Tab-separated table of N, CA and C in Angstrom:
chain	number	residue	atom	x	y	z
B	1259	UNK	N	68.988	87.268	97.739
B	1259	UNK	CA	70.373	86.974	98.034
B	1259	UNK	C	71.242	88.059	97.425
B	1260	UNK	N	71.935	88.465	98.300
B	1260	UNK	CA	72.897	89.601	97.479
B	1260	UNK	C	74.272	89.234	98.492
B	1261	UNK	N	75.475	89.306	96.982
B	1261	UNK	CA	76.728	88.986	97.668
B	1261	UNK	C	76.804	87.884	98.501
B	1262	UNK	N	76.072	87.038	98.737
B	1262	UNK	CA	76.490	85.883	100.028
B	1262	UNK	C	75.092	86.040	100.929
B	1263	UNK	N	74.275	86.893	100.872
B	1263	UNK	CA	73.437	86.851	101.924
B	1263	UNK	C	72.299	87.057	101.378
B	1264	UNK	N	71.462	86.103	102.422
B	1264	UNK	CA	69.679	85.380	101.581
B	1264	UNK	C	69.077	86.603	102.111
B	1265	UNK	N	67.887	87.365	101.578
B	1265	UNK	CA	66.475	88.570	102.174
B	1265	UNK	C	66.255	88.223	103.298
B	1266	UNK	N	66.083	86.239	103.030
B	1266	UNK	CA	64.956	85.416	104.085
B	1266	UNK	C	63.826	85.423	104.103
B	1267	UNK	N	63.286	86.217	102.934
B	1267	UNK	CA	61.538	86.395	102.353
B	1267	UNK	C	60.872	85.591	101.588
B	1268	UNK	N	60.019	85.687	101.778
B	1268	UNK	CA	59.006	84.711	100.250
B	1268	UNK	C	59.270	85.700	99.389
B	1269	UNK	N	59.141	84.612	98.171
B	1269	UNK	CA	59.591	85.329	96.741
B	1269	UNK	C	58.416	86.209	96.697
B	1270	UNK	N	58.551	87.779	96.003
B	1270	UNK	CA	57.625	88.524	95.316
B	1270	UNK	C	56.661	88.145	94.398
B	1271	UNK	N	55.870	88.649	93.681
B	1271	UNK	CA	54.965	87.896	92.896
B	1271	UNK	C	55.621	88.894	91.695
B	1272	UNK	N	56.557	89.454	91.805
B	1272	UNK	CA	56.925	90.232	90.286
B	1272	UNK	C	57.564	88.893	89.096
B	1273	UNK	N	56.827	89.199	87.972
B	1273	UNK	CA	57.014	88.237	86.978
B	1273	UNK	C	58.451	88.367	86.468
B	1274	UNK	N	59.812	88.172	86.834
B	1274	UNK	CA	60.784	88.360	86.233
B	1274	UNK	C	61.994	87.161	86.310
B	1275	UNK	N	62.984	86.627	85.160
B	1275	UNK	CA	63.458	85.505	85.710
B	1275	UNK	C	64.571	85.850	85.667
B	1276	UNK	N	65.443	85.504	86.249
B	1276	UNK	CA	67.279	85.621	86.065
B	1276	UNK	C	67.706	84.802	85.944
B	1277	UNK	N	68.743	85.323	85.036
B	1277	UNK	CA	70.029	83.903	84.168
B	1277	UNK	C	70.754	84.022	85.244
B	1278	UNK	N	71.880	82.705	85.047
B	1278	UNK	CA	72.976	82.501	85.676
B	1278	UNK	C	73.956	83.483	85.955
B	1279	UNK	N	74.008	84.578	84.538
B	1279	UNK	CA	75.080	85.487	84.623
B	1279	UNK	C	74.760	87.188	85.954
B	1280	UNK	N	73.572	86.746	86.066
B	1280	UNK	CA	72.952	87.693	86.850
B	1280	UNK	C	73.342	87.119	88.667
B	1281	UNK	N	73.323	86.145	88.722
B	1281	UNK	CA	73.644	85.746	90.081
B	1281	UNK	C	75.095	85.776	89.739
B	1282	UNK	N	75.859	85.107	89.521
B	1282	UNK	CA	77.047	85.388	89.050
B	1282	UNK	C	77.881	86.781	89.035
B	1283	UNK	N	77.422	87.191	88.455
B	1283	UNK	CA	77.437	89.293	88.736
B	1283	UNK	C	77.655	89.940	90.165
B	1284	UNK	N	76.770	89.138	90.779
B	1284	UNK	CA	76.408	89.624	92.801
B	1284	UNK	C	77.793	89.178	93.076
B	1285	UNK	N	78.516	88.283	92.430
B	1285	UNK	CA	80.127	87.940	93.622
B	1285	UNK	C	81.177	88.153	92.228
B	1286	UNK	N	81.025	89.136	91.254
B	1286	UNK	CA	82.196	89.698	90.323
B	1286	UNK	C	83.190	91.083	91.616
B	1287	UNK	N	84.302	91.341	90.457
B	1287	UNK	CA	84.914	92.530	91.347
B	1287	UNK	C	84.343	94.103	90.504
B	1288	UNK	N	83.286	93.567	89.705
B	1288	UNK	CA	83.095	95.251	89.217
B	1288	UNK	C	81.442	95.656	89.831
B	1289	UNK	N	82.102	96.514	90.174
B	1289	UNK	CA	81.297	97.698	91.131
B	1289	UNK	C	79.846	97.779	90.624
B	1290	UNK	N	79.605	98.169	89.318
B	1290	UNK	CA	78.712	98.360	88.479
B	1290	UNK	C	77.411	97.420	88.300
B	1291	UNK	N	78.457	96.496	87.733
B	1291	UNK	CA	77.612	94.853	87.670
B	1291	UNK	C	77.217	94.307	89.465
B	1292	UNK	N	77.853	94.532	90.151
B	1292	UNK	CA	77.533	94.077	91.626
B	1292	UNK	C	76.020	94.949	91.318
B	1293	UNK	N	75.724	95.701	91.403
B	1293	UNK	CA	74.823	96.778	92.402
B	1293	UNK	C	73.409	96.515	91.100
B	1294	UNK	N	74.120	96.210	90.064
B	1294	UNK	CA	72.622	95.597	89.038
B	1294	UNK	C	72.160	94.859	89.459
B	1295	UNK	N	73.246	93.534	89.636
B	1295	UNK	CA	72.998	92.153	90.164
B	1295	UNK	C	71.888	91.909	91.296
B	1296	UNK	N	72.547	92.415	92.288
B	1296	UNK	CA	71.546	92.768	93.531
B	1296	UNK	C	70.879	92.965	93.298
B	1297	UNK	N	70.290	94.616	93.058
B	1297	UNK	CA	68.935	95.005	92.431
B	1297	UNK	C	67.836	94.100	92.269
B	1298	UNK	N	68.557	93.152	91.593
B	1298	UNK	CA	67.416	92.221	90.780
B	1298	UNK	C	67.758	91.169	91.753
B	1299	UNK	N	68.348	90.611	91.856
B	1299	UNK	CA	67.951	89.378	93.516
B	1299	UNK	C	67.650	90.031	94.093
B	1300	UNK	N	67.653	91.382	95.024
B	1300	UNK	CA	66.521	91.732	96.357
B	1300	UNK	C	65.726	91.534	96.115
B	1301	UNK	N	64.935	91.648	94.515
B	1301	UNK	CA	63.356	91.221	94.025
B	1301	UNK	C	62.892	89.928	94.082
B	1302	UNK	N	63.657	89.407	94.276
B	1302	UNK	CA	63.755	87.647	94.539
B	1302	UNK	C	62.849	87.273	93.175
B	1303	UNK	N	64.058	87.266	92.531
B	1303	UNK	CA	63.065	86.370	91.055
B	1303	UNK	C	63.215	85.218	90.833
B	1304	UNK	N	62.164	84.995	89.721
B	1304	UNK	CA	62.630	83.175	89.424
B	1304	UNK	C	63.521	82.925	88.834
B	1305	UNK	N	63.847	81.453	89.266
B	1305	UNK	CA	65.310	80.738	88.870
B	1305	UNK	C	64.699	79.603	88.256
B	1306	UNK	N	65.982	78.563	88.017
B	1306	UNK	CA	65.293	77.554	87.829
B	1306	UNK	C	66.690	76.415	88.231
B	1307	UNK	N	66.156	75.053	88.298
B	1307	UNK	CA	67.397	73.975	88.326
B	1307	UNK	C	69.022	74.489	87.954
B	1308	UNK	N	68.824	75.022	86.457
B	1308	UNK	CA	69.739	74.892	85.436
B	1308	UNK	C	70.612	76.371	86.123
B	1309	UNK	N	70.207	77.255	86.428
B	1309	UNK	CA	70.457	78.258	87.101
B	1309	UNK	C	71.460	78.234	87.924
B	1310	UNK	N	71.124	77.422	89.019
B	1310	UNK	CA	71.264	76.869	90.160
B	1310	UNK	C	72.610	75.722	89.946
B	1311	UNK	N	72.409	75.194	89.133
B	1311	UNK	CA	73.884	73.847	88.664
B	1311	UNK	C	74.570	74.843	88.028
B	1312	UNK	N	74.398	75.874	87.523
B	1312	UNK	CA	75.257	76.630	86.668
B	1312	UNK	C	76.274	77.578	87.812
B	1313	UNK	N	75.401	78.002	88.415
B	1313	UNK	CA	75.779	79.054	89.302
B	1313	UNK	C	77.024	78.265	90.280
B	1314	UNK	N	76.210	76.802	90.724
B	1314	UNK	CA	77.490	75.801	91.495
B	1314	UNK	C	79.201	75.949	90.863
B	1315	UNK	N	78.527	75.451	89.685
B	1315	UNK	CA	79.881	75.340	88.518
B	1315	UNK	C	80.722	76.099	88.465
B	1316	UNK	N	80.098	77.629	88.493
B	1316	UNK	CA	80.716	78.519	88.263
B	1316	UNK	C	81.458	79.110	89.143
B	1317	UNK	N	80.879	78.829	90.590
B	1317	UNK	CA	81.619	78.849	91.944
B	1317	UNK	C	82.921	78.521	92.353
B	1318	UNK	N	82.923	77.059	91.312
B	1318	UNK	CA	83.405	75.777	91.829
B	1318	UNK	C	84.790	76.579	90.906
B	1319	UNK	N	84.648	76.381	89.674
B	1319	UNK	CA	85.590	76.489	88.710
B	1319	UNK	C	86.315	77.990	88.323
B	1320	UNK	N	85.455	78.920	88.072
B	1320	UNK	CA	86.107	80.487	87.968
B	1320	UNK	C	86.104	81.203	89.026
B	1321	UNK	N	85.318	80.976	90.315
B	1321	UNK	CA	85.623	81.980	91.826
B	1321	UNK	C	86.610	80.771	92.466
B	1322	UNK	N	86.670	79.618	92.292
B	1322	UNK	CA	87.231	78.727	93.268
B	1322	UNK	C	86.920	78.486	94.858
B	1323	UNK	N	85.786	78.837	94.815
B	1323	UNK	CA	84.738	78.304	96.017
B	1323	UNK	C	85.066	77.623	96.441
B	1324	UNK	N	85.235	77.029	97.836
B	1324	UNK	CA	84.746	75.643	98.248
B	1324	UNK	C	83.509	74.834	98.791
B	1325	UNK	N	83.465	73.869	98.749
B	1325	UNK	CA	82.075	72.821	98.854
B	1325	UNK	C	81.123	73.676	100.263
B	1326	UNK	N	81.598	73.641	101.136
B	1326	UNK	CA	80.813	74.557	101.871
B	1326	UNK	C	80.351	75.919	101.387
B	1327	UNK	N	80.995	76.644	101.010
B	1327	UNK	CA	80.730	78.064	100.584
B	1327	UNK	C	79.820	78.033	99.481
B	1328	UNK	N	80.066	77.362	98.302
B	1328	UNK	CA	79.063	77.433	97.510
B	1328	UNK	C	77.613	76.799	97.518
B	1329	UNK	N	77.763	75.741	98.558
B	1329	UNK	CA	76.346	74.862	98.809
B	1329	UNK	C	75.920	75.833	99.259
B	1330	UNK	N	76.033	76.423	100.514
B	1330	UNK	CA	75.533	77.312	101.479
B	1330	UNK	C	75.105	78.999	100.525
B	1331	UNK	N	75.917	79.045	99.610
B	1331	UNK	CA	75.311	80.419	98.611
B	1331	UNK	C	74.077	79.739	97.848
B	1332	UNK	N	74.241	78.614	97.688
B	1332	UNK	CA	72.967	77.733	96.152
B	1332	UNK	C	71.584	78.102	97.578
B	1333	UNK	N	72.207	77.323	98.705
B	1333	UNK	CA	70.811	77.423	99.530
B	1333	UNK	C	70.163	78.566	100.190
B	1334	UNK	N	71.434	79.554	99.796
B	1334	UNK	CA	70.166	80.992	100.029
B	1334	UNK	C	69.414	81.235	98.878
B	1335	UNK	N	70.485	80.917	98.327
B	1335	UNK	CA	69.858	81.016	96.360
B	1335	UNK	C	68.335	80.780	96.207
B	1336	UNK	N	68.374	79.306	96.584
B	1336	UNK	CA	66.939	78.666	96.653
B	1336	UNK	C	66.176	79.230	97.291
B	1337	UNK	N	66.280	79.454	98.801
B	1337	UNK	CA	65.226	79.905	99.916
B	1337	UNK	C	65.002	81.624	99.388
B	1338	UNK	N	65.890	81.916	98.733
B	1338	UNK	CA	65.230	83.420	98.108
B	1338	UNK	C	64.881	83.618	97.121
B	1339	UNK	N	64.341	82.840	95.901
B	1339	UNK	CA	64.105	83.035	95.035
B	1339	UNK	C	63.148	81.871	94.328
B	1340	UNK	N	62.062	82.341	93.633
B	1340	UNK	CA	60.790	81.250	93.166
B	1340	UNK	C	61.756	80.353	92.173
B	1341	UNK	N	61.601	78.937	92.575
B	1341	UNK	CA	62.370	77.671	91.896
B	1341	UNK	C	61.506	77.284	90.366
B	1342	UNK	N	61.954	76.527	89.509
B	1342	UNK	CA	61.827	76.328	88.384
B	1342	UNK	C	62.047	74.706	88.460
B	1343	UNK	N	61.277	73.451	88.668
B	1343	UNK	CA	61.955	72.340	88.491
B	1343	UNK	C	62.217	71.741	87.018
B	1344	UNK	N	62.686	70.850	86.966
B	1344	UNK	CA	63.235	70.219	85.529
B	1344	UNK	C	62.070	69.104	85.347
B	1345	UNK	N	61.485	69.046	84.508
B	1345	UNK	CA	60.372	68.899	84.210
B	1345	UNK	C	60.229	68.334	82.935
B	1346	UNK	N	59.643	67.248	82.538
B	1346	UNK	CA	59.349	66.741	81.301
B	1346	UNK	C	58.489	68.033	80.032
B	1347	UNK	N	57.293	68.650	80.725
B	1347	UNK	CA	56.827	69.640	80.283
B	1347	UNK	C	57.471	70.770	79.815
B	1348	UNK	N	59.148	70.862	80.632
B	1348	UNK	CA	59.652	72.108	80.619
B	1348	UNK	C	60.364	71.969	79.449
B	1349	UNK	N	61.387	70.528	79.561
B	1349	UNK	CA	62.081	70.147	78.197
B	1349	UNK	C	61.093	70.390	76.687
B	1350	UNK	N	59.908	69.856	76.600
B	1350	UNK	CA	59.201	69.704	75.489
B	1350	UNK	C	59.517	71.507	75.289
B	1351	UNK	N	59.132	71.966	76.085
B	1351	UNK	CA	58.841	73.835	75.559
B	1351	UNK	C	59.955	74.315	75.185
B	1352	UNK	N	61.375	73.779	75.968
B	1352	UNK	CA	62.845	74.275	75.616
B	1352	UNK	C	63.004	73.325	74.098
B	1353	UNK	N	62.432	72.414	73.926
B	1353	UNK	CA	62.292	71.781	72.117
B	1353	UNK	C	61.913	72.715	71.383
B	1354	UNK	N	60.582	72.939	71.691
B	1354	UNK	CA	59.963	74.136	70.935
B	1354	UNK	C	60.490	75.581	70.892
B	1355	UNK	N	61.042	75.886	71.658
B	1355	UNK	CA	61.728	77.571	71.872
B	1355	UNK	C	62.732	77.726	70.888
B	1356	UNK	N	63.683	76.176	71.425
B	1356	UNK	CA	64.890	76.116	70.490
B	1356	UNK	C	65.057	76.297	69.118
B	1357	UNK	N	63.799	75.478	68.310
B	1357	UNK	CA	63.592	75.715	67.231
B	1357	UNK	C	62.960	76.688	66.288
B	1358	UNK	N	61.766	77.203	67.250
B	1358	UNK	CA	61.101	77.949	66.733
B	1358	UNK	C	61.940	79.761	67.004
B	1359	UNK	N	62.945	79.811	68.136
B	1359	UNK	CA	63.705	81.071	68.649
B	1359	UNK	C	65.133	80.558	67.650
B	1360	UNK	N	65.430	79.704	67.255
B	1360	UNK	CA	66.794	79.770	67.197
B	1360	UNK	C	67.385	79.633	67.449
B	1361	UNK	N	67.386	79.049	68.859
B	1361	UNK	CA	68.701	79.307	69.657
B	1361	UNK	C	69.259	78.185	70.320
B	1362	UNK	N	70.240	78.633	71.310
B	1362	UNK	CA	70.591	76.977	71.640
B	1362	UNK	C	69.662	75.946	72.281
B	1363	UNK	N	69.943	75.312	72.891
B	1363	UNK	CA	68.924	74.693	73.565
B	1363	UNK	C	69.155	74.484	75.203
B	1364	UNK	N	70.082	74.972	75.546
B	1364	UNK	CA	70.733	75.450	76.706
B	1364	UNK	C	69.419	76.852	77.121
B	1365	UNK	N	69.614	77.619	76.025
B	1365	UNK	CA	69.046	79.052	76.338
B	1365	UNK	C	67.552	78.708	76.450
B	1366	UNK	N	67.209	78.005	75.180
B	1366	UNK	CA	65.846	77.431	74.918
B	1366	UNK	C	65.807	77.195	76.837
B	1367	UNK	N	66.070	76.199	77.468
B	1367	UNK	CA	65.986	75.904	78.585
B	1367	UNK	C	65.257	76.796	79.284
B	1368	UNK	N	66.449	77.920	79.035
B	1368	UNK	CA	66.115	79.230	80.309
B	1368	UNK	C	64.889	80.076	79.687
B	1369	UNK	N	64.933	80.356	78.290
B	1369	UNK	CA	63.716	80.813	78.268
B	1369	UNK	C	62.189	80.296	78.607
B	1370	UNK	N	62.394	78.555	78.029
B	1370	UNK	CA	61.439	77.788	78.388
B	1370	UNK	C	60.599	77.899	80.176
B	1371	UNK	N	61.490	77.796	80.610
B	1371	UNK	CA	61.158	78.221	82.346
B	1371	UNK	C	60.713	79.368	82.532
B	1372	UNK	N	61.401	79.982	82.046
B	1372	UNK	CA	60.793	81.827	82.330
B	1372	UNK	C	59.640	82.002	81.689
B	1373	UNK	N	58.909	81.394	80.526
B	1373	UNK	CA	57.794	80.984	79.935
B	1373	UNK	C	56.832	80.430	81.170
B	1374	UNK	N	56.746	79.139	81.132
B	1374	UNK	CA	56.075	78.452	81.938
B	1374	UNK	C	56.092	78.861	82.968
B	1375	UNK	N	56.750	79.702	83.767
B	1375	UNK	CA	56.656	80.441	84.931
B	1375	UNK	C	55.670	81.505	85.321
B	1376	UNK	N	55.191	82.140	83.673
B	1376	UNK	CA	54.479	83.629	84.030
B	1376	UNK	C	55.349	84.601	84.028
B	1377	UNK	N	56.428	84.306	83.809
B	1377	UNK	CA	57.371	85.782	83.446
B	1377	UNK	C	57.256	86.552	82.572
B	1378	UNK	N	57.198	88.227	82.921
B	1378	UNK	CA	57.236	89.225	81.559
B	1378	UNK	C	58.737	89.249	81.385
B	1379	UNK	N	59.822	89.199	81.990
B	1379	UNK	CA	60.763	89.643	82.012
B	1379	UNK	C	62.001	88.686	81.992
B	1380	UNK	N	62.486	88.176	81.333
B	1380	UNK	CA	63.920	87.539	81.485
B	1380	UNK	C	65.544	88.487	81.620
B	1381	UNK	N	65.785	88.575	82.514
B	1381	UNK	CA	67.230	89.305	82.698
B	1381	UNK	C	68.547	88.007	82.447
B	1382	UNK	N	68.977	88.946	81.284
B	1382	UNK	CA	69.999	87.870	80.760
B	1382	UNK	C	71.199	88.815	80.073
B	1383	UNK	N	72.142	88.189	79.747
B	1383	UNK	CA	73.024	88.938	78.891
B	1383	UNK	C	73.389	88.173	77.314
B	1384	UNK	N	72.910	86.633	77.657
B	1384	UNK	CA	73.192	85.588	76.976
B	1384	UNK	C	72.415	85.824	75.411
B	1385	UNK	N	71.313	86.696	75.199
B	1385	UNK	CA	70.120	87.139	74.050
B	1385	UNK	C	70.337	88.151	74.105
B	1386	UNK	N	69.753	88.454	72.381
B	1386	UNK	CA	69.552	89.838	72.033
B	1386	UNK	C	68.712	91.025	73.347
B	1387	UNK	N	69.206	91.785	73.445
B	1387	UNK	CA	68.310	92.674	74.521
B	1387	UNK	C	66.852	92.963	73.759
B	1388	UNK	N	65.459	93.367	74.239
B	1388	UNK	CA	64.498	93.509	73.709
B	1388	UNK	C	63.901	92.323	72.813
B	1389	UNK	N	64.565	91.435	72.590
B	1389	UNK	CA	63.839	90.162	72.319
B	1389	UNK	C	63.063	89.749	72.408
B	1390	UNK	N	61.485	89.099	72.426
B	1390	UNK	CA	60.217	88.664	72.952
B	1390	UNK	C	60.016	87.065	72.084
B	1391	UNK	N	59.714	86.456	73.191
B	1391	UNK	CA	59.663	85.117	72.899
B	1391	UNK	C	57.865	84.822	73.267
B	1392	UNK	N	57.006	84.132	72.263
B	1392	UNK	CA	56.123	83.948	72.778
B	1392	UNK	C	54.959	84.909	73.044
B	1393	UNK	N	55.315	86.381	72.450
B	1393	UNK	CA	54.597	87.496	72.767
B	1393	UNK	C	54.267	88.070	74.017
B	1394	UNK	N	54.884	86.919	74.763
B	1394	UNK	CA	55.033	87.382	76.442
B	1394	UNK	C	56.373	87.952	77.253
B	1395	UNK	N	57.226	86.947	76.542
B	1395	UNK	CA	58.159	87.110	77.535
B	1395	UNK	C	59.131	88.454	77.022
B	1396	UNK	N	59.667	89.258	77.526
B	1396	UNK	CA	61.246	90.318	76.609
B	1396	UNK	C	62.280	90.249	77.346
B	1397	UNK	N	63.161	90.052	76.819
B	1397	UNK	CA	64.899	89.699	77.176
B	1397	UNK	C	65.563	91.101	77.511
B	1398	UNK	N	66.023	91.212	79.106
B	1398	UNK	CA	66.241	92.609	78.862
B	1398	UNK	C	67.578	92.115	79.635
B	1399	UNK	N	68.797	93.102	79.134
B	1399	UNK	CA	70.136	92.649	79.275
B	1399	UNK	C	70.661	93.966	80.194
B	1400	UNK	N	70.180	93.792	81.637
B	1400	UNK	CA	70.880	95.046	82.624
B	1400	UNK	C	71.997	95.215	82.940
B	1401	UNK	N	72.883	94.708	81.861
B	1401	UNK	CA	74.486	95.073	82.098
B	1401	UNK	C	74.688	96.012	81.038
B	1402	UNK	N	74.062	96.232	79.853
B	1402	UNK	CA	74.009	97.044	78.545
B	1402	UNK	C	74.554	98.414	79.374
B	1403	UNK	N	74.124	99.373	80.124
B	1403	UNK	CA	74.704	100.408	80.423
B	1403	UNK	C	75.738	100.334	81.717
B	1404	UNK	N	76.162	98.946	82.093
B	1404	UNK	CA	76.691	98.787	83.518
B	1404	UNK	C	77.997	99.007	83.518
């Protein structure tokens, strides 16, 4: 999905997950952050629930979207990108992340998914850049030079 419009592909098998602020980015007015954003949705990475309600919200409340426009962006959202459901398993790991990372438990969330997913890669802005959670996963923040 870039800017408003789905690939229409099956997701890639590249291990990488994107935060909210990364979809979010694809419909900002700076030039810079647009063309990162993209980048990384043409790869169609994983998302998850929380992603996805965030991204609504954010539609809803700071672009001022309306109910059509933003359903219809969530559902390219979905159809282009590997889903993450909310999951009893997923919460227990966002317990464990939270405490054992530090961090909120919001983030715990997103890392937790990007964990259980098989991701090397979390694209976020929300964590330290170069971060590694788990010895698998590293937090890499592609707005740092944007």
């Amino acid at each position: 999905m870039t800017a408003g419009r789905s690939t229409g592909q099956n997701c890639t098998t590249v291990p990488a997950f994107a935060d909210t602020n990364v979809v979010v980015y694809a419909f900002s007015k700076d030039d810079a952050k647009i063309a990162v954003a993209e980048g990384i949705l043409e790869k169609q990475p994983t998302i998850s629930v929380q992603v996805i309600s965030e991204f609504l919200n954010v539609c809803r409340i700071k672009l001022g979207m309306d109910v059509p426009t933003r359903h219809k962006l969530a559902r390219e959202l979905i159809a282009g990108c590997n889903g993450v459901a909310l999951e009893p398993r997923l919460v227990e790991k966002a317990m464990e992340v939270e405490v054992q990372g530090r961090i909120s438990y919001w983030d715990a969330l997103i890392v937790a998914a990007a964990l259980l997913s098989g991701c090397d890669t979390l694209y976020t802005e929300d964590l330290q850049h170069g971060r590694t959670f788990d010895g698998q996963l590293t937090v890499v923040n592609p707005f740092v030079a944007a």
